[in-house]
């Protein structure tokens, strides 16, 4: 059975989260460089189809280490995203849950 | 509105495709090394939740260049995947369409 | 035989180029988003040890495609970098040569 | 001043380490899938110029988590590599030191 527009919108939201995470995981990040990385992640992923808005919040206060930077992983960032496909709007997010970054659909609007 | 199980299954399928693509894009690949990369991509992504089966076909005959290898992009591989979430099964694929790798849900079964 | 400081400086320069390339290859990039990605790449890699300055120039005028963006590869950017290790300064660059992005040491100063 | 062959060999070794790390960091890995990832990392990086041998040892016994897999980082693998450029042979390695993965040149042979 073919997907509905809502289902396609959810698939597209998932693609963006998987892309965001695995494109940028491992990038060296410090308190000083976090802001430019946030902006680049947002604008980079917003290039993808149906991706209307991405907001990334890197936890700057958790990045300090003895070598001055750490490697970006899901534990250091929250992400919210809005996907629009046909008449459907999907809000999705990534945040820590039980020690792991959990990506999920928060809300779907439209048919 | 919360997602249905079908919608969540589609979201999860999308996550796996985005992850697969952006984890492995850019990897140097040659005709000789393509088989081990296919296997590793499959087994790596199958670690993710709800991901029951991944099959990757790298187009070995297109990888030859004057330097002996190329960088993996969507144009050099086809992917099919089966995601199972609750009672829903999603089949999704990535293949070239109009010159770009298109990821899409092929079929959804279950409520 | 242990490496000299000059040799270690060259090794460190190589690490930064390999990291830069394989961290960011595959990122969706458009004329509009190229500037933020340039800045993030520079500041991200400058976090690494001994890396004093990175300058990235993405070829904005080559990024237009029918879908509005492309995936970053070496053919779309030039990079210059300054590494300082002990008393040695290495200048290295990445630029296209014979159709491939070539990374190389341009100059070494110091013992 | 142009680099010597030894210095170029060290630069090339660095490129391979940076590439290896940032291509594969973040990949989901479990005890069951570690072997295929090791092989793929080795064969993938061996495609690069002057890279004669790569050996990757993923610490399988450290990968278990409550969700069954973890994301690959430097703390979970040791790497040794042999680079040959002109008449120089560089042995380099990555291993944990003081809590961080340290990449270094172990030995250089030849002029």
Short mmCIF file of C-alpha atoms in Angstrom, two decimals:
data_model
loop_
_atom_site.label_atom_id
_atom_site.label_comp_id
_atom_site.label_asym_id
_atom_site.label_seq_id
_atom_site.Cartn_x
_atom_site.Cartn_y
_atom_site.Cartn_z
CA UNK A 1 0.00 0.00 0.00
CA UNK A 2 1.32 3.43 -0.89
CA UNK A 3 2.06 5.85 1.94
CA UNK A 4 -0.37 8.65 2.71
CA UNK A 5 0.86 12.22 2.67
CA UNK A 6 1.11 12.10 6.45
CA UNK A 7 3.20 8.96 6.28
CA UNK A 8 5.45 10.44 3.62
CA UNK A 9 5.85 13.58 5.71
CA UNK A 10 6.96 11.41 8.65
CA UNK A 11 9.40 9.50 6.44
CA UNK A 12 10.87 12.79 5.23
CA UNK A 13 11.22 14.02 8.81
CA UNK A 14 13.10 10.86 9.68
CA UNK A 15 15.45 11.27 6.74
CA UNK A 16 16.41 14.75 7.95
CA UNK A 17 17.11 13.56 11.49
CA UNK A 18 19.22 10.64 10.36
CA UNK A 19 21.11 12.93 7.98
CA UNK A 20 21.70 15.62 10.57
CA UNK A 21 22.95 13.19 13.16
CA UNK A 22 25.28 11.15 11.01
CA UNK A 23 26.62 14.07 8.98
CA UNK A 24 27.71 16.02 12.04
CA UNK A 25 28.37 13.40 14.74
CA UNK A 26 32.06 13.35 15.54
CA UNK A 27 32.72 16.98 14.64
CA UNK A 28 35.08 18.67 17.11
CA UNK A 29 33.11 21.29 19.03
CA UNK A 30 34.02 23.73 21.80
CA UNK A 31 32.10 26.43 23.66
CA UNK A 32 33.62 29.00 21.32
CA UNK A 33 32.78 27.22 18.07
CA UNK A 34 29.35 25.85 19.00
CA UNK A 35 27.37 28.79 17.62
CA UNK A 36 28.77 28.53 14.10
CA UNK A 37 28.18 24.80 14.07
CA UNK A 38 24.56 25.25 15.19
CA UNK A 39 23.92 27.69 12.35
CA UNK A 40 25.63 25.51 9.76
CA UNK A 41 23.72 22.40 10.83
CA UNK A 42 20.43 24.28 10.61
CA UNK A 43 21.10 25.83 7.21
CA UNK A 44 22.65 22.65 5.82
CA UNK A 45 19.69 20.43 6.67
CA UNK A 46 17.17 23.08 5.60
CA UNK A 47 18.50 22.57 2.08
CA UNK A 48 16.83 19.19 1.96
CA UNK A 49 13.38 18.85 0.40
CA UNK A 50 10.31 19.66 2.55
CA UNK A 51 12.49 20.81 5.43
CA UNK A 52 11.11 24.20 6.41
CA UNK A 53 12.88 24.86 9.67
CA UNK A 54 15.59 23.31 11.81
CA UNK A 55 16.66 24.59 15.18
CA UNK A 56 19.75 23.17 16.88
CA UNK A 57 20.76 23.89 20.45
CA UNK A 58 24.23 22.67 21.38
CA UNK A 59 24.78 22.43 25.14
CA UNK A 60 27.71 24.78 25.28
CA UNK A 61 28.24 24.36 29.00
CA UNK A 62 28.84 20.62 28.63
CA UNK A 63 31.59 20.84 26.02
CA UNK A 64 34.55 21.72 28.22
CA UNK A 65 37.17 19.02 28.50
CA UNK A 66 40.83 18.95 29.40
CA UNK A 67 41.70 19.27 25.72
CA UNK A 68 39.29 22.17 25.20
CA UNK A 69 36.80 20.51 22.89
CA UNK A 70 34.76 17.37 22.51
CA UNK A 71 33.19 15.43 19.66
CA UNK A 72 29.60 16.21 18.87
CA UNK A 73 27.12 13.47 19.73
CA UNK A 74 23.43 13.44 20.45
CA UNK A 75 23.95 13.98 24.14
CA UNK A 76 25.25 17.48 23.47
CA UNK A 77 22.38 18.81 21.38
CA UNK A 78 18.62 19.25 21.13
CA UNK A 79 17.01 19.57 17.72
CA UNK A 80 13.53 20.58 16.64
CA UNK A 81 12.38 20.49 13.05
CA UNK A 82 9.36 21.35 10.91
CA UNK A 83 8.69 19.34 7.77
CA UNK A 84 5.98 20.28 5.30
CA UNK A 85 4.85 17.78 2.69
CA UNK A 86 1.76 18.57 0.65
CA UNK A 87 -0.82 19.68 3.25
CA UNK A 88 0.88 17.97 6.19
CA UNK A 89 3.09 19.60 8.77
CA UNK A 90 5.27 17.41 10.97
CA UNK A 91 7.01 18.67 14.08
CA UNK A 92 9.80 16.38 15.20
CA UNK A 93 12.53 16.60 17.78
CA UNK A 94 15.63 14.95 19.14
CA UNK A 95 16.34 15.06 22.86
CA UNK A 96 17.92 12.84 25.47
CA UNK A 97 15.77 10.12 27.03
CA UNK A 98 17.11 7.43 29.35
CA UNK A 99 20.64 8.35 28.41
CA UNK A 100 20.19 8.17 24.67
CA UNK A 101 19.26 10.73 22.04
CA UNK A 102 15.69 9.92 21.00
CA UNK A 103 14.31 11.19 17.70
CA UNK A 104 10.53 11.33 17.50
CA UNK A 105 7.52 12.87 15.82
CA UNK A 106 5.92 15.31 18.25
CA UNK A 107 2.92 16.38 16.20
CA UNK A 108 1.35 15.96 12.77
CA UNK A 109 -1.15 18.40 11.35
CA UNK A 110 -3.13 17.96 8.13
CA UNK A 111 -4.31 15.11 5.93
CA UNK B 1 -1.75 14.91 17.12
CA UNK B 2 0.40 11.93 17.98
CA UNK B 3 1.68 9.77 15.15
CA UNK B 4 0.03 6.44 14.41
CA UNK B 5 2.13 3.30 14.41
CA UNK B 6 2.28 3.46 10.63
CA UNK B 7 3.51 7.03 10.77
CA UNK B 8 6.11 6.19 13.38
CA UNK B 9 7.25 3.25 11.28
CA UNK B 10 7.70 5.63 8.32
CA UNK B 11 9.62 8.09 10.49
CA UNK B 12 11.92 5.31 11.66
CA UNK B 13 12.50 4.20 8.07
CA UNK B 14 13.49 7.74 7.18
CA UNK B 15 15.93 7.95 10.08
CA UNK B 16 17.70 4.84 8.85
CA UNK B 17 18.01 6.15 5.29
CA UNK B 18 19.33 9.51 6.39
CA UNK B 19 21.78 7.81 8.73
CA UNK B 20 22.98 5.35 6.12
CA UNK B 21 23.53 8.01 3.50
CA UNK B 22 25.30 10.58 5.62
CA UNK B 23 27.39 8.10 7.60
CA UNK B 24 28.89 6.50 4.53
CA UNK B 25 28.79 9.19 1.83
CA UNK B 26 32.32 10.19 0.95
CA UNK B 27 33.91 6.84 1.84
CA UNK B 28 36.57 5.82 -0.67
CA UNK B 29 35.32 2.77 -2.55
CA UNK B 30 36.76 0.63 -5.34
CA UNK B 31 35.57 -2.46 -7.18
CA UNK B 32 37.75 -4.56 -4.88
CA UNK B 33 36.53 -3.04 -1.61
CA UNK B 34 32.85 -2.60 -2.46
CA UNK B 35 31.73 -5.95 -1.06
CA UNK B 36 33.07 -5.34 2.44
CA UNK B 37 31.56 -1.87 2.48
CA UNK B 38 28.16 -3.24 1.43
CA UNK B 39 28.23 -5.75 4.27
CA UNK B 40 29.36 -3.20 6.83
CA UNK B 41 26.69 -0.68 5.81
CA UNK B 42 24.02 -3.36 6.08
CA UNK B 43 25.12 -4.65 9.48
CA UNK B 44 25.81 -1.18 10.85
CA UNK B 45 22.37 0.19 10.04
CA UNK B 46 20.65 -3.02 11.16
CA UNK B 47 21.87 -2.17 14.66
CA UNK B 48 19.38 0.67 14.81
CA UNK B 49 15.98 0.11 16.43
CA UNK B 50 13.18 -1.46 14.34
CA UNK B 51 15.53 -2.04 11.42
CA UNK B 52 15.04 -5.66 10.45
CA UNK B 53 16.86 -5.85 7.17
CA UNK B 54 19.05 -3.66 4.98
CA UNK B 55 20.35 -4.65 1.59
CA UNK B 56 22.92 -2.49 -0.16
CA UNK B 57 24.02 -2.94 -3.76
CA UNK B 58 27.04 -0.87 -4.75
CA UNK B 59 27.42 -0.50 -8.52
CA UNK B 60 30.88 -2.01 -8.72
CA UNK B 61 31.22 -1.49 -12.45
CA UNK B 62 30.84 2.28 -12.09
CA UNK B 63 33.59 2.78 -9.52
CA UNK B 64 36.64 2.69 -11.77
CA UNK B 65 38.46 5.98 -12.10
CA UNK B 66 41.98 6.99 -13.07
CA UNK B 67 42.97 6.91 -9.42
CA UNK B 68 41.40 3.49 -8.85
CA UNK B 69 38.59 4.47 -6.50
CA UNK B 70 35.82 6.96 -6.07
CA UNK B 71 33.87 8.44 -3.18
CA UNK B 72 30.61 6.76 -2.33
CA UNK B 73 27.50 8.77 -3.14
CA UNK B 74 23.90 7.85 -3.80
CA UNK B 75 24.49 7.46 -7.48
CA UNK B 76 26.65 4.41 -6.84
CA UNK B 77 24.27 2.38 -4.70
CA UNK B 78 20.76 1.01 -4.38
CA UNK B 79 19.35 0.29 -0.95
CA UNK B 80 16.27 -1.58 0.20
CA UNK B 81 15.21 -1.78 3.81
CA UNK B 82 12.54 -3.38 6.01
CA UNK B 83 11.44 -1.60 9.15
CA UNK B 84 9.11 -3.19 11.69
CA UNK B 85 7.43 -1.05 14.31
CA UNK B 86 4.66 -2.61 16.41
CA UNK B 87 2.40 -4.34 13.85
CA UNK B 88 3.57 -2.26 10.87
CA UNK B 89 6.07 -3.27 8.26
CA UNK B 90 7.56 -0.63 6.02
CA UNK B 91 9.52 -1.38 2.89
CA UNK B 92 11.60 1.54 1.72
CA UNK B 93 14.24 2.02 -0.92
CA UNK B 94 16.79 4.39 -2.34
CA UNK B 95 17.43 4.48 -6.05
CA UNK B 96 18.35 7.01 -8.72
CA UNK B 97 15.53 9.07 -10.22
CA UNK B 98 16.08 12.01 -12.56
CA UNK B 99 19.76 12.05 -11.68
CA UNK B 100 19.35 12.12 -7.92
CA UNK B 101 19.16 9.39 -5.30
CA UNK B 102 15.53 9.26 -4.19
CA UNK B 103 14.59 7.69 -0.87
CA UNK B 104 10.98 6.58 -0.59
CA UNK B 105 8.49 4.33 1.15
CA UNK B 106 7.52 1.56 -1.24
CA UNK B 107 4.94 -0.23 0.85
CA UNK B 108 3.38 -0.21 4.30
CA UNK B 109 1.60 -3.21 5.79
CA UNK B 110 -0.37 -3.26 9.04
CA UNK B 111 -2.21 -0.82 11.24
CA UNK C 1 63.07 6.16 14.11
CA UNK C 2 61.00 8.78 15.86
CA UNK C 3 59.60 11.62 13.78
CA UNK C 4 61.21 15.04 13.88
CA UNK C 5 59.14 18.04 14.83
CA UNK C 6 58.78 18.91 11.17
CA UNK C 7 57.53 15.42 10.40
CA UNK C 8 55.10 15.50 13.29
CA UNK C 9 53.85 18.89 12.12
CA UNK C 10 53.22 17.40 8.67
CA UNK C 11 51.42 14.42 10.19
CA UNK C 12 49.20 16.78 12.20
CA UNK C 13 48.44 18.80 9.08
CA UNK C 14 47.37 15.65 7.32
CA UNK C 15 45.09 14.63 10.18
CA UNK C 16 43.26 17.95 9.93
CA UNK C 17 42.76 17.64 6.18
CA UNK C 18 41.48 14.09 6.41
CA UNK C 19 39.17 15.09 9.25
CA UNK C 20 37.85 18.15 7.46
CA UNK C 21 37.14 16.28 4.28
CA UNK C 22 35.47 13.23 5.70
CA UNK C 23 33.53 15.05 8.39
CA UNK C 24 31.87 17.40 5.95
CA UNK C 25 31.79 15.54 2.62
CA UNK C 26 28.21 14.79 1.71
CA UNK C 27 26.70 17.76 3.54
CA UNK C 28 23.90 19.40 1.53
CA UNK C 29 25.08 22.86 0.48
CA UNK C 30 23.51 25.66 -1.55
CA UNK C 31 24.63 29.15 -2.54
CA UNK C 32 22.59 30.53 0.35
CA UNK C 33 23.97 28.19 3.03
CA UNK C 34 27.59 28.02 1.87
CA UNK C 35 28.83 30.88 4.06
CA UNK C 36 27.67 29.35 7.34
CA UNK C 37 29.16 26.01 6.37
CA UNK C 38 32.50 27.63 5.54
CA UNK C 39 32.61 29.28 8.95
CA UNK C 40 31.61 26.14 10.79
CA UNK C 41 34.18 24.02 8.99
CA UNK C 42 36.91 26.53 9.82
CA UNK C 43 35.99 26.86 13.49
CA UNK C 44 35.35 23.15 13.91
CA UNK C 45 38.73 22.05 12.59
CA UNK C 46 40.54 24.87 14.42
CA UNK C 47 39.51 23.09 17.62
CA UNK C 48 41.97 20.34 16.87
CA UNK C 49 45.45 20.46 18.40
CA UNK C 50 48.14 22.55 16.67
CA UNK C 51 45.64 23.88 14.13
CA UNK C 52 46.09 27.64 14.15
CA UNK C 53 44.09 28.70 11.16
CA UNK C 54 41.79 27.14 8.58
CA UNK C 55 40.31 29.00 5.64
CA UNK C 56 37.63 27.36 3.51
CA UNK C 57 36.34 28.77 0.25
CA UNK C 58 33.25 27.01 -1.10
CA UNK C 59 32.66 27.67 -4.81
CA UNK C 60 29.23 29.15 -4.40
CA UNK C 61 28.66 29.66 -8.11
CA UNK C 62 29.03 25.93 -8.80
CA UNK C 63 26.43 24.72 -6.31
CA UNK C 64 23.26 25.39 -8.28
CA UNK C 65 21.40 22.31 -9.40
CA UNK C 66 17.85 21.57 -10.41
CA UNK C 67 17.05 20.66 -6.83
CA UNK C 68 18.68 23.81 -5.45
CA UNK C 69 21.59 22.26 -3.58
CA UNK C 70 24.35 19.76 -4.00
CA UNK C 71 26.46 17.58 -1.72
CA UNK C 72 29.77 18.98 -0.62
CA UNK C 73 32.82 17.29 -2.11
CA UNK C 74 36.37 18.38 -2.69
CA UNK C 75 35.59 19.75 -6.12
CA UNK C 76 33.49 22.49 -4.55
CA UNK C 77 36.00 23.89 -2.09
CA UNK C 78 39.53 25.16 -1.60
CA UNK C 79 41.13 24.93 1.82
CA UNK C 80 44.30 26.45 3.25
CA UNK C 81 45.56 25.68 6.73
CA UNK C 82 48.34 26.65 9.12
CA UNK C 83 49.60 24.10 11.61
CA UNK C 84 52.07 24.98 14.34
CA UNK C 85 53.88 22.22 16.20
CA UNK C 86 56.76 23.18 18.48
CA UNK C 87 58.88 25.53 16.37
CA UNK C 88 57.55 24.35 13.02
CA UNK C 89 54.92 25.99 10.91
CA UNK C 90 53.29 24.02 8.12
CA UNK C 91 51.15 25.60 5.42
CA UNK C 92 48.99 23.08 3.62
CA UNK C 93 46.20 23.31 1.10
CA UNK C 94 43.56 21.37 -0.75
CA UNK C 95 42.74 22.30 -4.32
CA UNK C 96 41.66 20.54 -7.49
CA UNK C 97 44.35 18.99 -9.65
CA UNK C 98 43.64 16.77 -12.66
CA UNK C 99 40.03 16.50 -11.63
CA UNK C 100 40.64 15.43 -8.04
CA UNK C 101 41.01 17.34 -4.81
CA UNK C 102 44.69 17.18 -3.91
CA UNK C 103 45.83 17.80 -0.35
CA UNK C 104 49.45 18.83 0.00
CA UNK C 105 52.05 20.56 2.15
CA UNK C 106 52.90 23.87 0.53
CA UNK C 107 55.61 25.06 2.90
CA UNK C 108 57.36 24.13 6.13
CA UNK C 109 59.22 26.62 8.26
CA UNK C 110 61.34 25.82 11.32
CA UNK C 111 63.30 22.90 12.68
CA UNK D 1 60.48 25.10 1.76
CA UNK D 2 59.10 22.04 0.06
CA UNK D 3 58.51 18.93 2.16
CA UNK D 4 60.95 16.05 2.02
CA UNK D 5 59.70 12.61 1.09
CA UNK D 6 59.65 11.70 4.77
CA UNK D 7 57.58 14.76 5.57
CA UNK D 8 55.18 14.04 2.73
CA UNK D 9 54.87 10.45 3.92
CA UNK D 10 53.95 11.74 7.38
CA UNK D 11 51.40 14.16 5.91
CA UNK D 12 49.84 11.30 3.95
CA UNK D 13 49.68 9.15 7.08
CA UNK D 14 47.87 11.95 8.86
CA UNK D 15 45.35 12.32 6.06
CA UNK D 16 44.45 8.65 6.32
CA UNK D 17 43.95 8.83 10.09
CA UNK D 18 41.80 11.93 9.90
CA UNK D 19 39.77 10.37 7.10
CA UNK D 20 39.32 7.08 8.91
CA UNK D 21 38.21 8.70 12.11
CA UNK D 22 35.78 11.22 10.72
CA UNK D 23 34.33 8.94 8.08
CA UNK D 24 33.38 6.24 10.54
CA UNK D 25 32.89 8.03 13.87
CA UNK D 26 29.25 7.83 14.87
CA UNK D 27 28.52 4.57 13.06
CA UNK D 28 26.30 2.27 15.11
CA UNK D 29 28.34 -0.77 16.12
CA UNK D 30 27.59 -3.86 18.18
CA UNK D 31 29.57 -6.94 19.14
CA UNK D 32 27.90 -8.81 16.29
CA UNK D 33 28.58 -6.21 13.60
CA UNK D 34 32.06 -5.11 14.67
CA UNK D 35 33.94 -7.56 12.47
CA UNK D 36 32.36 -6.38 9.22
CA UNK D 37 32.96 -2.77 10.16
CA UNK D 38 36.63 -3.47 10.91
CA UNK D 39 37.10 -5.05 7.51
CA UNK D 40 35.27 -2.28 5.70
CA UNK D 41 37.25 0.45 7.45
CA UNK D 42 40.51 -1.28 6.56
CA UNK D 43 39.64 -1.86 2.90
CA UNK D 44 38.06 1.57 2.50
CA UNK D 45 41.07 3.48 3.75
CA UNK D 46 43.50 1.24 1.89
CA UNK D 47 41.99 2.67 -1.29
CA UNK D 48 43.67 5.97 -0.59
CA UNK D 49 47.03 6.74 -2.19
CA UNK D 50 50.21 5.43 -0.50
CA UNK D 51 48.18 3.51 2.07
CA UNK D 52 49.60 0.01 2.02
CA UNK D 53 48.00 -1.53 5.08
CA UNK D 54 45.42 -0.63 7.69
CA UNK D 55 44.52 -2.79 10.66
CA UNK D 56 41.54 -1.90 12.84
CA UNK D 57 40.74 -3.57 16.13
CA UNK D 58 37.33 -2.67 17.54
CA UNK D 59 37.00 -3.45 21.25
CA UNK D 60 34.06 -5.76 20.91
CA UNK D 61 33.72 -6.38 24.63
CA UNK D 62 33.12 -2.69 25.32
CA UNK D 63 30.25 -2.20 22.89
CA UNK D 64 27.41 -3.66 24.92
CA UNK D 65 24.81 -1.15 26.07
CA UNK D 66 21.22 -1.37 27.17
CA UNK D 67 20.13 -0.69 23.59
CA UNK D 68 22.49 -3.33 22.18
CA UNK D 69 24.88 -1.08 20.27
CA UNK D 70 26.92 2.05 20.63
CA UNK D 71 28.35 4.69 18.31
CA UNK D 72 31.89 4.19 17.16
CA UNK D 73 34.42 6.61 18.59
CA UNK D 74 38.15 6.49 19.09
CA UNK D 75 37.82 4.98 22.51
CA UNK D 76 36.48 1.77 20.99
CA UNK D 77 39.21 1.06 18.47
CA UNK D 78 42.93 0.75 17.91
CA UNK D 79 44.35 1.35 14.47
CA UNK D 80 47.76 0.69 12.97
CA UNK D 81 48.70 1.76 9.48
CA UNK D 82 51.60 1.55 7.02
CA UNK D 83 52.11 4.32 4.49
CA UNK D 84 54.66 4.12 1.71
CA UNK D 85 55.67 7.24 -0.18
CA UNK D 86 58.64 7.02 -2.53
CA UNK D 87 61.34 5.30 -0.46
CA UNK D 88 59.82 6.12 2.93
CA UNK D 89 57.76 3.86 5.08
CA UNK D 90 55.73 5.35 7.90
CA UNK D 91 54.15 3.30 10.65
CA UNK D 92 51.45 5.18 12.50
CA UNK D 93 48.85 4.25 15.08
CA UNK D 94 45.84 5.44 16.99
CA UNK D 95 45.34 4.34 20.58
CA UNK D 96 43.92 5.74 23.79
CA UNK D 97 46.18 7.94 25.90
CA UNK D 98 45.00 9.91 28.91
CA UNK D 99 41.40 9.26 27.97
CA UNK D 100 41.64 10.45 24.37
CA UNK D 101 42.41 8.68 21.13
CA UNK D 102 45.91 9.77 20.14
CA UNK D 103 47.11 9.45 16.55
CA UNK D 104 50.88 9.40 16.12
CA UNK D 105 53.77 8.39 13.92
CA UNK D 106 55.49 5.41 15.49
CA UNK D 107 58.34 4.96 13.08
CA UNK D 108 59.74 6.29 9.81
CA UNK D 109 62.13 4.37 7.63
CA UNK D 110 63.94 5.67 4.55
CA UNK D 111 65.02 8.99 3.14
#
